[in-house]
mmCIF file with all atom_site columns, C-alpha atoms in Angstrom:
data_model
loop_
_atom_site.group_PDB
_atom_site.id
_atom_site.type_symbol
_atom_site.label_atom_id
_atom_site.label_alt_id
_atom_site.label_comp_id
_atom_site.label_asym_id
_atom_site.label_entity_id
_atom_site.label_seq_id
_atom_site.pdbx_PDB_ins_code
_atom_site.Cartn_x
_atom_site.Cartn_y
_atom_site.Cartn_z
_atom_site.occupancy
_atom_site.B_iso_or_equiv
_atom_site.pdbx_formal_charge
_atom_site.auth_seq_id
_atom_site.auth_comp_id
_atom_site.auth_asym_id
_atom_site.auth_atom_id
_atom_site.pdbx_PDB_model_num
ATOM 1   C CA . ASP A 1 1   ? 2.059   122.136 148.393 1.00 0.00 ? 1   ASP A CA 1
ATOM 2   C CA . VAL A 1 2   ? 0.883   119.204 150.481 1.00 0.00 ? 2   VAL A CA 1
ATOM 3   C CA . LYS A 1 3   ? -1.770  117.408 148.618 1.00 0.00 ? 3   LYS A CA 1
ATOM 4   C CA . VAL A 1 4   ? -4.381  115.063 150.312 1.00 0.00 ? 4   VAL A CA 1
ATOM 5   C CA . THR A 1 5   ? -6.651  113.297 147.944 1.00 0.00 ? 5   THR A CA 1
ATOM 6   C CA . GLN A 1 6   ? -9.816  111.494 148.667 1.00 0.00 ? 6   GLN A CA 1
ATOM 7   C CA . SER A 1 7   ? -10.840 109.205 146.049 1.00 0.00 ? 7   SER A CA 1
ATOM 8   C CA . SER A 1 8   ? -14.605 110.132 145.984 1.00 0.00 ? 8   SER A CA 1
ATOM 9   C CA . ARG A 1 9   ? -16.381 113.584 146.450 1.00 0.00 ? 9   ARG A CA 1
ATOM 10  C CA . TYR A 1 10  ? -19.908 111.934 146.808 1.00 0.00 ? 10  TYR A CA 1
ATOM 11  C CA . LEU A 1 11  ? -20.663 108.428 147.680 1.00 0.00 ? 11  LEU A CA 1
ATOM 12  C CA . VAL A 1 12  ? -24.208 106.940 147.841 1.00 0.00 ? 12  VAL A CA 1
ATOM 13  C CA . LYS A 1 13  ? -24.487 103.627 149.852 1.00 0.00 ? 13  LYS A CA 1
ATOM 14  C CA . ARG A 1 14  ? -27.201 101.192 151.108 1.00 0.00 ? 14  ARG A CA 1
ATOM 15  C CA . THR A 1 15  ? -27.745 100.467 154.898 1.00 0.00 ? 15  THR A CA 1
ATOM 16  C CA . GLY A 1 16  ? -25.674 97.127  155.601 1.00 0.00 ? 16  GLY A CA 1
ATOM 17  C CA . GLU A 1 17  ? -23.029 97.728  152.878 1.00 0.00 ? 17  GLU A CA 1
ATOM 18  C CA . LYS A 1 18  ? -19.498 97.728  153.651 1.00 0.00 ? 18  LYS A CA 1
ATOM 19  C CA . VAL A 1 19  ? -17.909 101.103 152.556 1.00 0.00 ? 19  VAL A CA 1
ATOM 20  C CA . PHE A 1 20  ? -14.448 102.064 151.859 1.00 0.00 ? 20  PHE A CA 1
ATOM 21  C CA . LEU A 1 21  ? -13.294 105.582 151.965 1.00 0.00 ? 21  LEU A CA 1
ATOM 22  C CA . GLU A 1 22  ? -9.541  106.056 150.555 1.00 0.00 ? 22  GLU A CA 1
ATOM 23  C CA . CYS A 1 23  ? -7.218  108.928 151.313 1.00 0.00 ? 23  CYS A CA 1
ATOM 24  C CA . VAL A 1 24  ? -3.787  109.497 149.758 1.00 0.00 ? 24  VAL A CA 1
ATOM 25  C CA . GLN A 1 25  ? -1.096  112.132 150.887 1.00 0.00 ? 25  GLN A CA 1
ATOM 26  C CA . ASP A 1 26  ? 1.839   113.047 148.875 1.00 0.00 ? 26  ASP A CA 1
ATOM 27  C CA . MET A 1 27  ? 4.113   114.380 151.282 1.00 0.00 ? 27  MET A CA 1
ATOM 28  C CA . ASP A 1 28  ? 5.628   111.635 153.171 1.00 0.00 ? 28  ASP A CA 1
ATOM 29  C CA . HIS A 1 29  ? 3.726   112.448 156.321 1.00 0.00 ? 29  HIS A CA 1
ATOM 30  C CA . GLU A 1 30  ? 3.808   110.335 159.431 1.00 0.00 ? 30  GLU A CA 1
ATOM 31  C CA . ASN A 1 31  ? 0.417   111.062 160.774 1.00 0.00 ? 31  ASN A CA 1
ATOM 32  C CA . MET A 1 32  ? -2.912  110.626 159.068 1.00 0.00 ? 32  MET A CA 1
ATOM 33  C CA . PHE A 1 33  ? -6.434  111.081 160.582 1.00 0.00 ? 33  PHE A CA 1
ATOM 34  C CA . TRP A 1 34  ? -10.138 110.546 159.582 1.00 0.00 ? 34  TRP A CA 1
ATOM 35  C CA . TYR A 1 35  ? -12.613 113.116 160.857 1.00 0.00 ? 35  TYR A CA 1
ATOM 36  C CA . ARG A 1 36  ? -16.402 113.403 160.398 1.00 0.00 ? 36  ARG A CA 1
ATOM 37  C CA . GLN A 1 37  ? -17.986 116.718 159.974 1.00 0.00 ? 37  GLN A CA 1
ATOM 38  C CA . ASP A 1 38  ? -21.834 117.423 160.911 1.00 0.00 ? 38  ASP A CA 1
ATOM 39  C CA . PRO A 1 39  ? -23.500 120.672 161.074 1.00 0.00 ? 39  PRO A CA 1
ATOM 40  C CA . GLY A 1 40  ? -23.229 122.241 164.723 1.00 0.00 ? 40  GLY A CA 1
ATOM 41  C CA . LEU A 1 41  ? -20.782 119.864 165.936 1.00 0.00 ? 41  LEU A CA 1
ATOM 42  C CA . GLY A 1 42  ? -17.604 120.600 163.926 1.00 0.00 ? 42  GLY A CA 1
ATOM 43  C CA . LEU A 1 43  ? -15.129 117.800 163.360 1.00 0.00 ? 43  LEU A CA 1
ATOM 44  C CA . ARG A 1 44  ? -14.922 114.887 165.397 1.00 0.00 ? 44  ARG A CA 1
ATOM 45  C CA . LEU A 1 45  ? -11.803 112.522 165.239 1.00 0.00 ? 45  LEU A CA 1
ATOM 46  C CA . ILE A 1 46  ? -12.730 108.859 164.284 1.00 0.00 ? 46  ILE A CA 1
ATOM 47  C CA . TYR A 1 47  ? -9.266  107.352 163.976 1.00 0.00 ? 47  TYR A CA 1
ATOM 48  C CA . PHE A 1 48  ? -5.800  108.189 163.400 1.00 0.00 ? 48  PHE A CA 1
ATOM 49  C CA . SER A 1 49  ? -2.547  106.612 162.555 1.00 0.00 ? 49  SER A CA 1
ATOM 50  C CA . TYR A 1 50  ? 1.017   107.775 163.387 1.00 0.00 ? 50  TYR A CA 1
ATOM 51  C CA . ASP A 1 51  ? 2.847   104.867 161.528 1.00 0.00 ? 51  ASP A CA 1
ATOM 52  C CA . VAL A 1 52  ? 2.239   102.163 158.859 1.00 0.00 ? 52  VAL A CA 1
ATOM 53  C CA . LYS A 1 53  ? 0.266   99.564  160.542 1.00 0.00 ? 53  LYS A CA 1
ATOM 54  C CA . MET A 1 54  ? -0.299  101.666 163.545 1.00 0.00 ? 54  MET A CA 1
ATOM 55  C CA . LYS A 1 55  ? -3.716  103.144 164.464 1.00 0.00 ? 55  LYS A CA 1
ATOM 56  C CA . GLU A 1 56  ? -5.352  104.583 167.495 1.00 0.00 ? 56  GLU A CA 1
ATOM 57  C CA . LYS A 1 57  ? -8.955  105.319 168.294 1.00 0.00 ? 57  LYS A CA 1
ATOM 58  C CA . GLY A 1 58  ? -10.321 108.727 168.277 1.00 0.00 ? 58  GLY A CA 1
ATOM 59  C CA . ASP A 1 59  ? -13.286 110.129 169.875 1.00 0.00 ? 59  ASP A CA 1
ATOM 60  C CA . ILE A 1 60  ? -16.025 108.381 167.892 1.00 0.00 ? 60  ILE A CA 1
ATOM 61  C CA . PRO A 1 61  ? -14.582 105.052 166.634 1.00 0.00 ? 61  PRO A CA 1
ATOM 62  C CA . GLU A 1 62  ? -17.569 102.943 166.928 1.00 0.00 ? 62  GLU A CA 1
ATOM 63  C CA . GLY A 1 63  ? -18.891 101.502 163.558 1.00 0.00 ? 63  GLY A CA 1
ATOM 64  C CA . TYR A 1 64  ? -15.796 102.247 161.956 1.00 0.00 ? 64  TYR A CA 1
ATOM 65  C CA . SER A 1 65  ? -12.246 100.619 161.281 1.00 0.00 ? 65  SER A CA 1
ATOM 66  C CA . VAL A 1 66  ? -9.167  101.853 159.504 1.00 0.00 ? 66  VAL A CA 1
ATOM 67  C CA . SER A 1 67  ? -6.193  100.560 157.398 1.00 0.00 ? 67  SER A CA 1
ATOM 68  C CA . ARG A 1 68  ? -2.747  101.964 156.700 1.00 0.00 ? 68  ARG A CA 1
ATOM 69  C CA . GLU A 1 69  ? -0.712  99.105  155.029 1.00 0.00 ? 69  GLU A CA 1
ATOM 70  C CA . LYS A 1 70  ? 1.245   102.069 153.160 1.00 0.00 ? 70  LYS A CA 1
ATOM 71  C CA . LYS A 1 71  ? 2.589   105.312 154.523 1.00 0.00 ? 71  LYS A CA 1
ATOM 72  C CA . GLU A 1 72  ? 0.754   107.378 152.008 1.00 0.00 ? 72  GLU A CA 1
ATOM 73  C CA . ARG A 1 73  ? -2.635  105.738 152.274 1.00 0.00 ? 73  ARG A CA 1
ATOM 74  C CA . PHE A 1 74  ? -5.098  105.667 155.072 1.00 0.00 ? 74  PHE A CA 1
ATOM 75  C CA . SER A 1 75  ? -8.554  103.811 154.359 1.00 0.00 ? 75  SER A CA 1
ATOM 76  C CA . LEU A 1 76  ? -11.822 104.291 156.469 1.00 0.00 ? 76  LEU A CA 1
ATOM 77  C CA . ILE A 1 77  ? -14.022 101.427 156.583 1.00 0.00 ? 77  ILE A CA 1
ATOM 78  C CA . LEU A 1 78  ? -17.567 101.272 157.588 1.00 0.00 ? 78  LEU A CA 1
ATOM 79  C CA . GLU A 1 79  ? -18.269 97.457  158.016 1.00 0.00 ? 79  GLU A CA 1
ATOM 80  C CA . SER A 1 80  ? -21.950 97.714  158.046 1.00 0.00 ? 80  SER A CA 1
ATOM 81  C CA . ALA A 1 81  ? -22.995 101.034 156.819 1.00 0.00 ? 81  ALA A CA 1
ATOM 82  C CA . SER A 1 82  ? -26.089 102.732 158.780 1.00 0.00 ? 82  SER A CA 1
ATOM 83  C CA . THR A 1 83  ? -28.216 105.888 158.046 1.00 0.00 ? 83  THR A CA 1
ATOM 84  C CA . ASN A 1 84  ? -26.446 107.666 161.260 1.00 0.00 ? 84  ASN A CA 1
ATOM 85  C CA . GLN A 1 85  ? -23.114 107.385 159.408 1.00 0.00 ? 85  GLN A CA 1
ATOM 86  C CA . THR A 1 86  ? -24.374 109.963 156.574 1.00 0.00 ? 86  THR A CA 1
ATOM 87  C CA . SER A 1 87  ? -21.853 112.506 156.808 1.00 0.00 ? 87  SER A CA 1
ATOM 88  C CA . MET A 1 88  ? -19.221 114.412 155.563 1.00 0.00 ? 88  MET A CA 1
ATOM 89  C CA . TYR A 1 89  ? -15.881 112.688 156.047 1.00 0.00 ? 89  TYR A CA 1
ATOM 90  C CA . LEU A 1 90  ? -12.472 114.671 156.078 1.00 0.00 ? 90  LEU A CA 1
ATOM 91  C CA . CYS A 1 91  ? -9.008  112.888 155.776 1.00 0.00 ? 91  CYS A CA 1
ATOM 92  C CA . ALA A 1 92  ? -5.984  114.834 157.017 1.00 0.00 ? 92  ALA A CA 1
ATOM 93  C CA . SER A 1 93  ? -2.238  114.445 157.408 1.00 0.00 ? 93  SER A CA 1
ATOM 94  C CA . SER A 1 94  ? 0.443   115.982 159.318 1.00 0.00 ? 94  SER A CA 1
ATOM 95  C CA . PRO A 1 95  ? 4.251   115.490 159.560 1.00 0.00 ? 95  PRO A CA 1
ATOM 96  C CA . GLY A 1 96  ? 4.506   114.975 163.262 1.00 0.00 ? 96  GLY A CA 1
ATOM 97  C CA . GLY A 1 97  ? 6.511   116.960 165.567 1.00 0.00 ? 97  GLY A CA 1
ATOM 98  C CA . GLN A 1 98  ? 4.977   119.520 168.000 1.00 0.00 ? 98  GLN A CA 1
ATOM 99  C CA . GLY A 1 99  ? 1.781   121.083 166.995 1.00 0.00 ? 99  GLY A CA 1
ATOM 100 C CA . SER A 1 100 ? 2.325   120.470 163.234 1.00 0.00 ? 100 SER A CA 1
ATOM 101 C CA . PRO A 1 101 ? -0.720  121.437 161.568 1.00 0.00 ? 101 PRO A CA 1
ATOM 102 C CA . LEU A 1 102 ? -3.100  119.280 159.683 1.00 0.00 ? 102 LEU A CA 1
ATOM 103 C CA . HIS A 1 103 ? -3.537  119.335 155.808 1.00 0.00 ? 103 HIS A CA 1
ATOM 104 C CA . PHE A 1 104 ? -7.038  118.309 154.842 1.00 0.00 ? 104 PHE A CA 1
ATOM 105 C CA . GLY A 1 105 ? -8.513  116.843 151.772 1.00 0.00 ? 105 GLY A CA 1
ATOM 106 C CA . ASN A 1 106 ? -11.684 118.123 150.046 1.00 0.00 ? 106 ASN A CA 1
ATOM 107 C CA . GLY A 1 107 ? -13.774 115.527 151.789 1.00 0.00 ? 107 GLY A CA 1
ATOM 108 C CA . THR A 1 108 ? -16.350 112.802 150.825 1.00 0.00 ? 108 THR A CA 1
ATOM 109 C CA . ARG A 1 109 ? -19.982 113.354 151.375 1.00 0.00 ? 109 ARG A CA 1
ATOM 110 C CA . LEU A 1 110 ? -21.381 109.909 152.076 1.00 0.00 ? 110 LEU A CA 1
ATOM 111 C CA . THR A 1 111 ? -25.213 109.173 152.259 1.00 0.00 ? 111 THR A CA 1
ATOM 112 C CA . VAL A 1 112 ? -26.338 106.051 153.367 1.00 0.00 ? 112 VAL A CA 1
ATOM 113 C CA . THR A 1 113 ? -29.902 105.065 152.484 1.00 0.00 ? 113 THR A CA 1
ATOM 114 C CA . ALA B 2 1   ? -11.454 116.049 178.521 1.00 0.00 ? 1   ALA B CA 1
ATOM 115 C CA . GLN B 2 2   ? -10.765 119.100 176.681 1.00 0.00 ? 2   GLN B CA 1
ATOM 116 C CA . SER B 2 3   ? -13.467 121.065 174.798 1.00 0.00 ? 3   SER B CA 1
ATOM 117 C CA . VAL B 2 4   ? -13.894 123.806 172.481 1.00 0.00 ? 4   VAL B CA 1
ATOM 118 C CA . THR B 2 5   ? -16.888 126.295 172.082 1.00 0.00 ? 5   THR B CA 1
ATOM 119 C CA . GLN B 2 6   ? -17.566 128.766 169.343 1.00 0.00 ? 6   GLN B CA 1
ATOM 120 C CA . PRO B 2 7   ? -20.757 130.511 170.951 1.00 0.00 ? 7   PRO B CA 1
ATOM 121 C CA . ASP B 2 8   ? -21.836 132.100 167.325 1.00 0.00 ? 8   ASP B CA 1
ATOM 122 C CA . ILE B 2 9   ? -23.372 129.810 165.043 1.00 0.00 ? 9   ILE B CA 1
ATOM 123 C CA . HIS B 2 10  ? -23.716 132.641 162.135 1.00 0.00 ? 10  HIS B CA 1
ATOM 124 C CA . ILE B 2 11  ? -22.310 136.017 162.022 1.00 0.00 ? 11  ILE B CA 1
ATOM 125 C CA . THR B 2 12  ? -23.301 138.495 159.259 1.00 0.00 ? 12  THR B CA 1
ATOM 126 C CA . VAL B 2 13  ? -20.981 141.176 158.388 1.00 0.00 ? 13  VAL B CA 1
ATOM 127 C CA . SER B 2 14  ? -20.840 144.144 156.010 1.00 0.00 ? 14  SER B CA 1
ATOM 128 C CA . GLU B 2 15  ? -17.714 144.175 153.613 1.00 0.00 ? 15  GLU B CA 1
ATOM 129 C CA . GLY B 2 16  ? -15.044 146.493 154.873 1.00 0.00 ? 16  GLY B CA 1
ATOM 130 C CA . ALA B 2 17  ? -16.166 146.163 158.540 1.00 0.00 ? 17  ALA B CA 1
ATOM 131 C CA . SER B 2 18  ? -14.285 144.349 161.256 1.00 0.00 ? 18  SER B CA 1
ATOM 132 C CA . LEU B 2 19  ? -14.885 140.757 162.376 1.00 0.00 ? 19  LEU B CA 1
ATOM 133 C CA . GLU B 2 20  ? -14.303 139.108 165.586 1.00 0.00 ? 20  GLU B CA 1
ATOM 134 C CA . LEU B 2 21  ? -15.086 135.308 166.102 1.00 0.00 ? 21  LEU B CA 1
ATOM 135 C CA . ARG B 2 22  ? -15.004 133.985 169.692 1.00 0.00 ? 22  ARG B CA 1
ATOM 136 C CA . CYS B 2 23  ? -13.453 130.874 170.769 1.00 0.00 ? 23  CYS B CA 1
ATOM 137 C CA . ASN B 2 24  ? -13.279 129.363 174.294 1.00 0.00 ? 24  ASN B CA 1
ATOM 138 C CA . TYR B 2 25  ? -11.561 126.318 175.373 1.00 0.00 ? 25  TYR B CA 1
ATOM 139 C CA . SER B 2 26  ? -11.253 124.066 178.307 1.00 0.00 ? 26  SER B CA 1
ATOM 140 C CA . TYR B 2 27  ? -7.921  122.224 178.529 1.00 0.00 ? 27  TYR B CA 1
ATOM 141 C CA . GLY B 2 28  ? -5.696  121.409 181.460 1.00 0.00 ? 28  GLY B CA 1
ATOM 142 C CA . ALA B 2 29  ? -2.446  122.178 180.070 1.00 0.00 ? 29  ALA B CA 1
ATOM 143 C CA . THR B 2 30  ? -1.106  124.883 178.128 1.00 0.00 ? 30  THR B CA 1
ATOM 144 C CA . PRO B 2 31  ? -2.888  124.370 174.787 1.00 0.00 ? 31  PRO B CA 1
ATOM 145 C CA . TYR B 2 32  ? -1.845  124.229 171.142 1.00 0.00 ? 32  TYR B CA 1
ATOM 146 C CA . LEU B 2 33  ? -4.575  126.416 169.583 1.00 0.00 ? 33  LEU B CA 1
ATOM 147 C CA . PHE B 2 34  ? -5.562  126.786 165.800 1.00 0.00 ? 34  PHE B CA 1
ATOM 148 C CA . TRP B 2 35  ? -7.915  128.548 163.485 1.00 0.00 ? 35  TRP B CA 1
ATOM 149 C CA . TYR B 2 36  ? -9.076  126.775 160.541 1.00 0.00 ? 36  TYR B CA 1
ATOM 150 C CA . VAL B 2 37  ? -11.235 128.242 157.423 1.00 0.00 ? 37  VAL B CA 1
ATOM 151 C CA . GLN B 2 38  ? -13.352 126.186 155.214 1.00 0.00 ? 38  GLN B CA 1
ATOM 152 C CA . SER B 2 39  ? -14.548 127.545 151.889 1.00 0.00 ? 39  SER B CA 1
ATOM 153 C CA . PRO B 2 40  ? -17.619 126.040 150.431 1.00 0.00 ? 40  PRO B CA 1
ATOM 154 C CA . GLY B 2 41  ? -16.945 122.887 148.949 1.00 0.00 ? 41  GLY B CA 1
ATOM 155 C CA . GLN B 2 42  ? -13.338 122.815 150.222 1.00 0.00 ? 42  GLN B CA 1
ATOM 156 C CA . GLY B 2 43  ? -11.237 121.205 153.006 1.00 0.00 ? 43  GLY B CA 1
ATOM 157 C CA . LEU B 2 44  ? -9.904  123.106 156.125 1.00 0.00 ? 44  LEU B CA 1
ATOM 158 C CA . GLN B 2 45  ? -7.246  125.549 155.630 1.00 0.00 ? 45  GLN B CA 1
ATOM 159 C CA . LEU B 2 46  ? -4.940  126.628 158.602 1.00 0.00 ? 46  LEU B CA 1
ATOM 160 C CA . LEU B 2 47  ? -5.135  130.254 159.289 1.00 0.00 ? 47  LEU B CA 1
ATOM 161 C CA . LEU B 2 48  ? -2.933  130.549 162.362 1.00 0.00 ? 48  LEU B CA 1
ATOM 162 C CA . LYS B 2 49  ? -1.637  128.796 165.369 1.00 0.00 ? 49  LYS B CA 1
ATOM 163 C CA . TYR B 2 50  ? -0.429  129.369 168.871 1.00 0.00 ? 50  TYR B CA 1
ATOM 164 C CA . PHE B 2 51  ? 1.873   127.239 171.033 1.00 0.00 ? 51  PHE B CA 1
ATOM 165 C CA . SER B 2 52  ? 3.555   129.877 173.078 1.00 0.00 ? 52  SER B CA 1
ATOM 166 C CA . GLY B 2 53  ? 5.128   133.150 173.361 1.00 0.00 ? 53  GLY B CA 1
ATOM 167 C CA . ASP B 2 54  ? 3.558   136.412 172.137 1.00 0.00 ? 54  ASP B CA 1
ATOM 168 C CA . THR B 2 55  ? -0.038  136.233 172.805 1.00 0.00 ? 55  THR B CA 1
ATOM 169 C CA . LEU B 2 56  ? -1.010  137.905 169.615 1.00 0.00 ? 56  LEU B CA 1
ATOM 170 C CA . VAL B 2 57  ? -0.351  135.873 166.539 1.00 0.00 ? 57  VAL B CA 1
ATOM 171 C CA . GLN B 2 58  ? -0.703  136.817 163.149 1.00 0.00 ? 58  GLN B CA 1
ATOM 172 C CA . GLY B 2 59  ? -1.922  134.668 160.226 1.00 0.00 ? 59  GLY B CA 1
ATOM 173 C CA . ILE B 2 60  ? -2.579  134.489 156.801 1.00 0.00 ? 60  ILE B CA 1
ATOM 174 C CA . LYS B 2 61  ? -5.296  136.500 154.820 1.00 0.00 ? 61  LYS B CA 1
ATOM 175 C CA . GLY B 2 62  ? -4.960  139.289 157.242 1.00 0.00 ? 62  GLY B CA 1
ATOM 176 C CA . PHE B 2 63  ? -6.326  137.465 160.204 1.00 0.00 ? 63  PHE B CA 1
ATOM 177 C CA . GLU B 2 64  ? -4.902  137.656 163.736 1.00 0.00 ? 64  GLU B CA 1
ATOM 178 C CA . ALA B 2 65  ? -5.864  135.953 166.924 1.00 0.00 ? 65  ALA B CA 1
ATOM 179 C CA . GLU B 2 66  ? -5.094  136.501 170.757 1.00 0.00 ? 66  GLU B CA 1
ATOM 180 C CA . PHE B 2 67  ? -4.698  133.816 173.428 1.00 0.00 ? 67  PHE B CA 1
ATOM 181 C CA . LYS B 2 68  ? -6.151  135.233 176.673 1.00 0.00 ? 68  LYS B CA 1
ATOM 182 C CA . ARG B 2 69  ? -5.235  132.394 179.427 1.00 0.00 ? 69  ARG B CA 1
ATOM 183 C CA . SER B 2 70  ? -7.341  134.285 182.214 1.00 0.00 ? 70  SER B CA 1
ATOM 184 C CA . GLN B 2 71  ? -10.453 133.984 179.961 1.00 0.00 ? 71  GLN B CA 1
ATOM 185 C CA . SER B 2 72  ? -9.586  130.605 178.198 1.00 0.00 ? 72  SER B CA 1
ATOM 186 C CA . SER B 2 73  ? -10.132 132.315 175.010 1.00 0.00 ? 73  SER B CA 1
ATOM 187 C CA . PHE B 2 74  ? -8.587  132.622 171.726 1.00 0.00 ? 74  PHE B CA 1
ATOM 188 C CA . ASN B 2 75  ? -10.578 134.787 169.621 1.00 0.00 ? 75  ASN B CA 1
ATOM 189 C CA . LEU B 2 76  ? -9.894  135.508 165.695 1.00 0.00 ? 76  LEU B CA 1
ATOM 190 C CA . ARG B 2 77  ? -10.166 138.900 164.287 1.00 0.00 ? 77  ARG B CA 1
ATOM 191 C CA . LYS B 2 78  ? -9.737  140.764 160.985 1.00 0.00 ? 78  LYS B CA 1
ATOM 192 C CA . PRO B 2 79  ? -9.963  144.498 160.677 1.00 0.00 ? 79  PRO B CA 1
ATOM 193 C CA . SER B 2 80  ? -11.693 144.640 157.495 1.00 0.00 ? 80  SER B CA 1
ATOM 194 C CA . VAL B 2 81  ? -13.645 141.912 155.848 1.00 0.00 ? 81  VAL B CA 1
ATOM 195 C CA . HIS B 2 82  ? -13.644 141.095 152.140 1.00 0.00 ? 82  HIS B CA 1
ATOM 196 C CA . TRP B 2 83  ? -16.437 139.160 150.377 1.00 0.00 ? 83  TRP B CA 1
ATOM 197 C CA . SER B 2 84  ? -14.092 136.382 149.967 1.00 0.00 ? 84  SER B CA 1
ATOM 198 C CA . ASP B 2 85  ? -13.906 135.851 153.547 1.00 0.00 ? 85  ASP B CA 1
ATOM 199 C CA . ALA B 2 86  ? -17.374 134.257 153.575 1.00 0.00 ? 86  ALA B CA 1
ATOM 200 C CA . ALA B 2 87  ? -16.766 130.915 154.782 1.00 0.00 ? 87  ALA B CA 1
ATOM 201 C CA . GLU B 2 88  ? -16.848 128.597 157.932 1.00 0.00 ? 88  GLU B CA 1
ATOM 202 C CA . TYR B 2 89  ? -14.248 129.063 160.667 1.00 0.00 ? 89  TYR B CA 1
ATOM 203 C CA . PHE B 2 90  ? -13.312 126.415 163.135 1.00 0.00 ? 90  PHE B CA 1
ATOM 204 C CA . CYS B 2 91  ? -11.194 126.871 166.404 1.00 0.00 ? 91  CYS B CA 1
ATOM 205 C CA . ALA B 2 92  ? -9.351  123.913 167.674 1.00 0.00 ? 92  ALA B CA 1
ATOM 206 C CA . VAL B 2 93  ? -7.326  122.776 170.495 1.00 0.00 ? 93  VAL B CA 1
ATOM 207 C CA . GLY B 2 94  ? -4.329  120.326 170.157 1.00 0.00 ? 94  GLY B CA 1
ATOM 208 C CA . LYS B 2 95  ? -4.138  117.449 172.495 1.00 0.00 ? 95  LYS B CA 1
ATOM 209 C CA . GLY B 2 96  ? -1.599  114.484 172.926 1.00 0.00 ? 96  GLY B CA 1
ATOM 210 C CA . ALA B 2 97  ? 2.143   114.842 173.033 1.00 0.00 ? 97  ALA B CA 1
ATOM 211 C CA . ALA B 2 98  ? 2.767   116.686 169.972 1.00 0.00 ? 98  ALA B CA 1
ATOM 212 C CA . GLY B 2 99  ? -0.594  118.673 170.181 1.00 0.00 ? 99  GLY B CA 1
ATOM 213 C CA . ASN B 2 100 ? -1.624  117.322 166.672 1.00 0.00 ? 100 ASN B CA 1
ATOM 214 C CA . LYS B 2 101 ? -5.059  115.559 167.527 1.00 0.00 ? 101 LYS B CA 1
ATOM 215 C CA . LEU B 2 102 ? -7.238  118.459 167.410 1.00 0.00 ? 102 LEU B CA 1
ATOM 216 C CA . THR B 2 103 ? -10.668 118.581 168.980 1.00 0.00 ? 103 THR B CA 1
ATOM 217 C CA . PHE B 2 104 ? -12.764 121.085 167.100 1.00 0.00 ? 104 PHE B CA 1
ATOM 218 C CA . GLY B 2 105 ? -15.382 123.742 167.915 1.00 0.00 ? 105 GLY B CA 1
ATOM 219 C CA . GLY B 2 106 ? -18.636 123.503 166.247 1.00 0.00 ? 106 GLY B CA 1
ATOM 220 C CA . GLY B 2 107 ? -17.709 126.446 163.836 1.00 0.00 ? 107 GLY B CA 1
ATOM 221 C CA . THR B 2 108 ? -19.129 129.624 162.974 1.00 0.00 ? 108 THR B CA 1
ATOM 222 C CA . ARG B 2 109 ? -20.413 130.504 159.620 1.00 0.00 ? 109 ARG B CA 1
ATOM 223 C CA . VAL B 2 110 ? -19.601 133.981 158.086 1.00 0.00 ? 110 VAL B CA 1
ATOM 224 C CA . LEU B 2 111 ? -21.868 135.857 155.695 1.00 0.00 ? 111 LEU B CA 1
ATOM 225 C CA . VAL B 2 112 ? -20.569 138.962 154.095 1.00 0.00 ? 112 VAL B CA 1
ATOM 226 C CA . LYS B 2 113 ? -22.799 141.772 152.863 1.00 0.00 ? 113 LYS B CA 1
ATOM 227 C CA . PRO B 2 114 ? -21.865 143.784 149.978 1.00 0.00 ? 114 PRO B CA 1
#
């Protein structure tokens, strides 16, 4: 089974802090994704990566950046955390190819105070 | 731009009763369509997907979904609900050349009464 591991289940950070959310997958997948999940809004794509050092903006990239130095690891960075970034963050990976499904981690609930 | 609408935010159903969750999408081309389920405290798990061919697709846990192009719908059904089906369900449409950049609906939370 594919395993997508997010390093923290819960995080509490202060406004203005730089925040790193880490995600690791163990199936050599090409594609990795970061979504945020908010009640009533479903999941919204922040960034995705289709190869090492390659990244592309999703639907809501403002205030975020990403890093993919190794194939198995995809980091989401909040350069200066704000209270409106309080949310559940979900990482996912997929092998690529037509319509290949996403495999999700269990999420990191981030609270910015 | 594509969008996905799940009109029902909450649905309560009795155990053993049938369940239908609605999903409508807006997309210019033939869509890749997915249903995912999220149990409390968990990530999302794929229930089923549709790309082409037979418009009635079978998934895991006894779920099925029907693609209706004329109605731009992809509704999820289960004939007899179990208490373990209590969860949040998300419909998604895939975009991009490979169809794996997903746009999700807002989700439907299902409560199961004993």
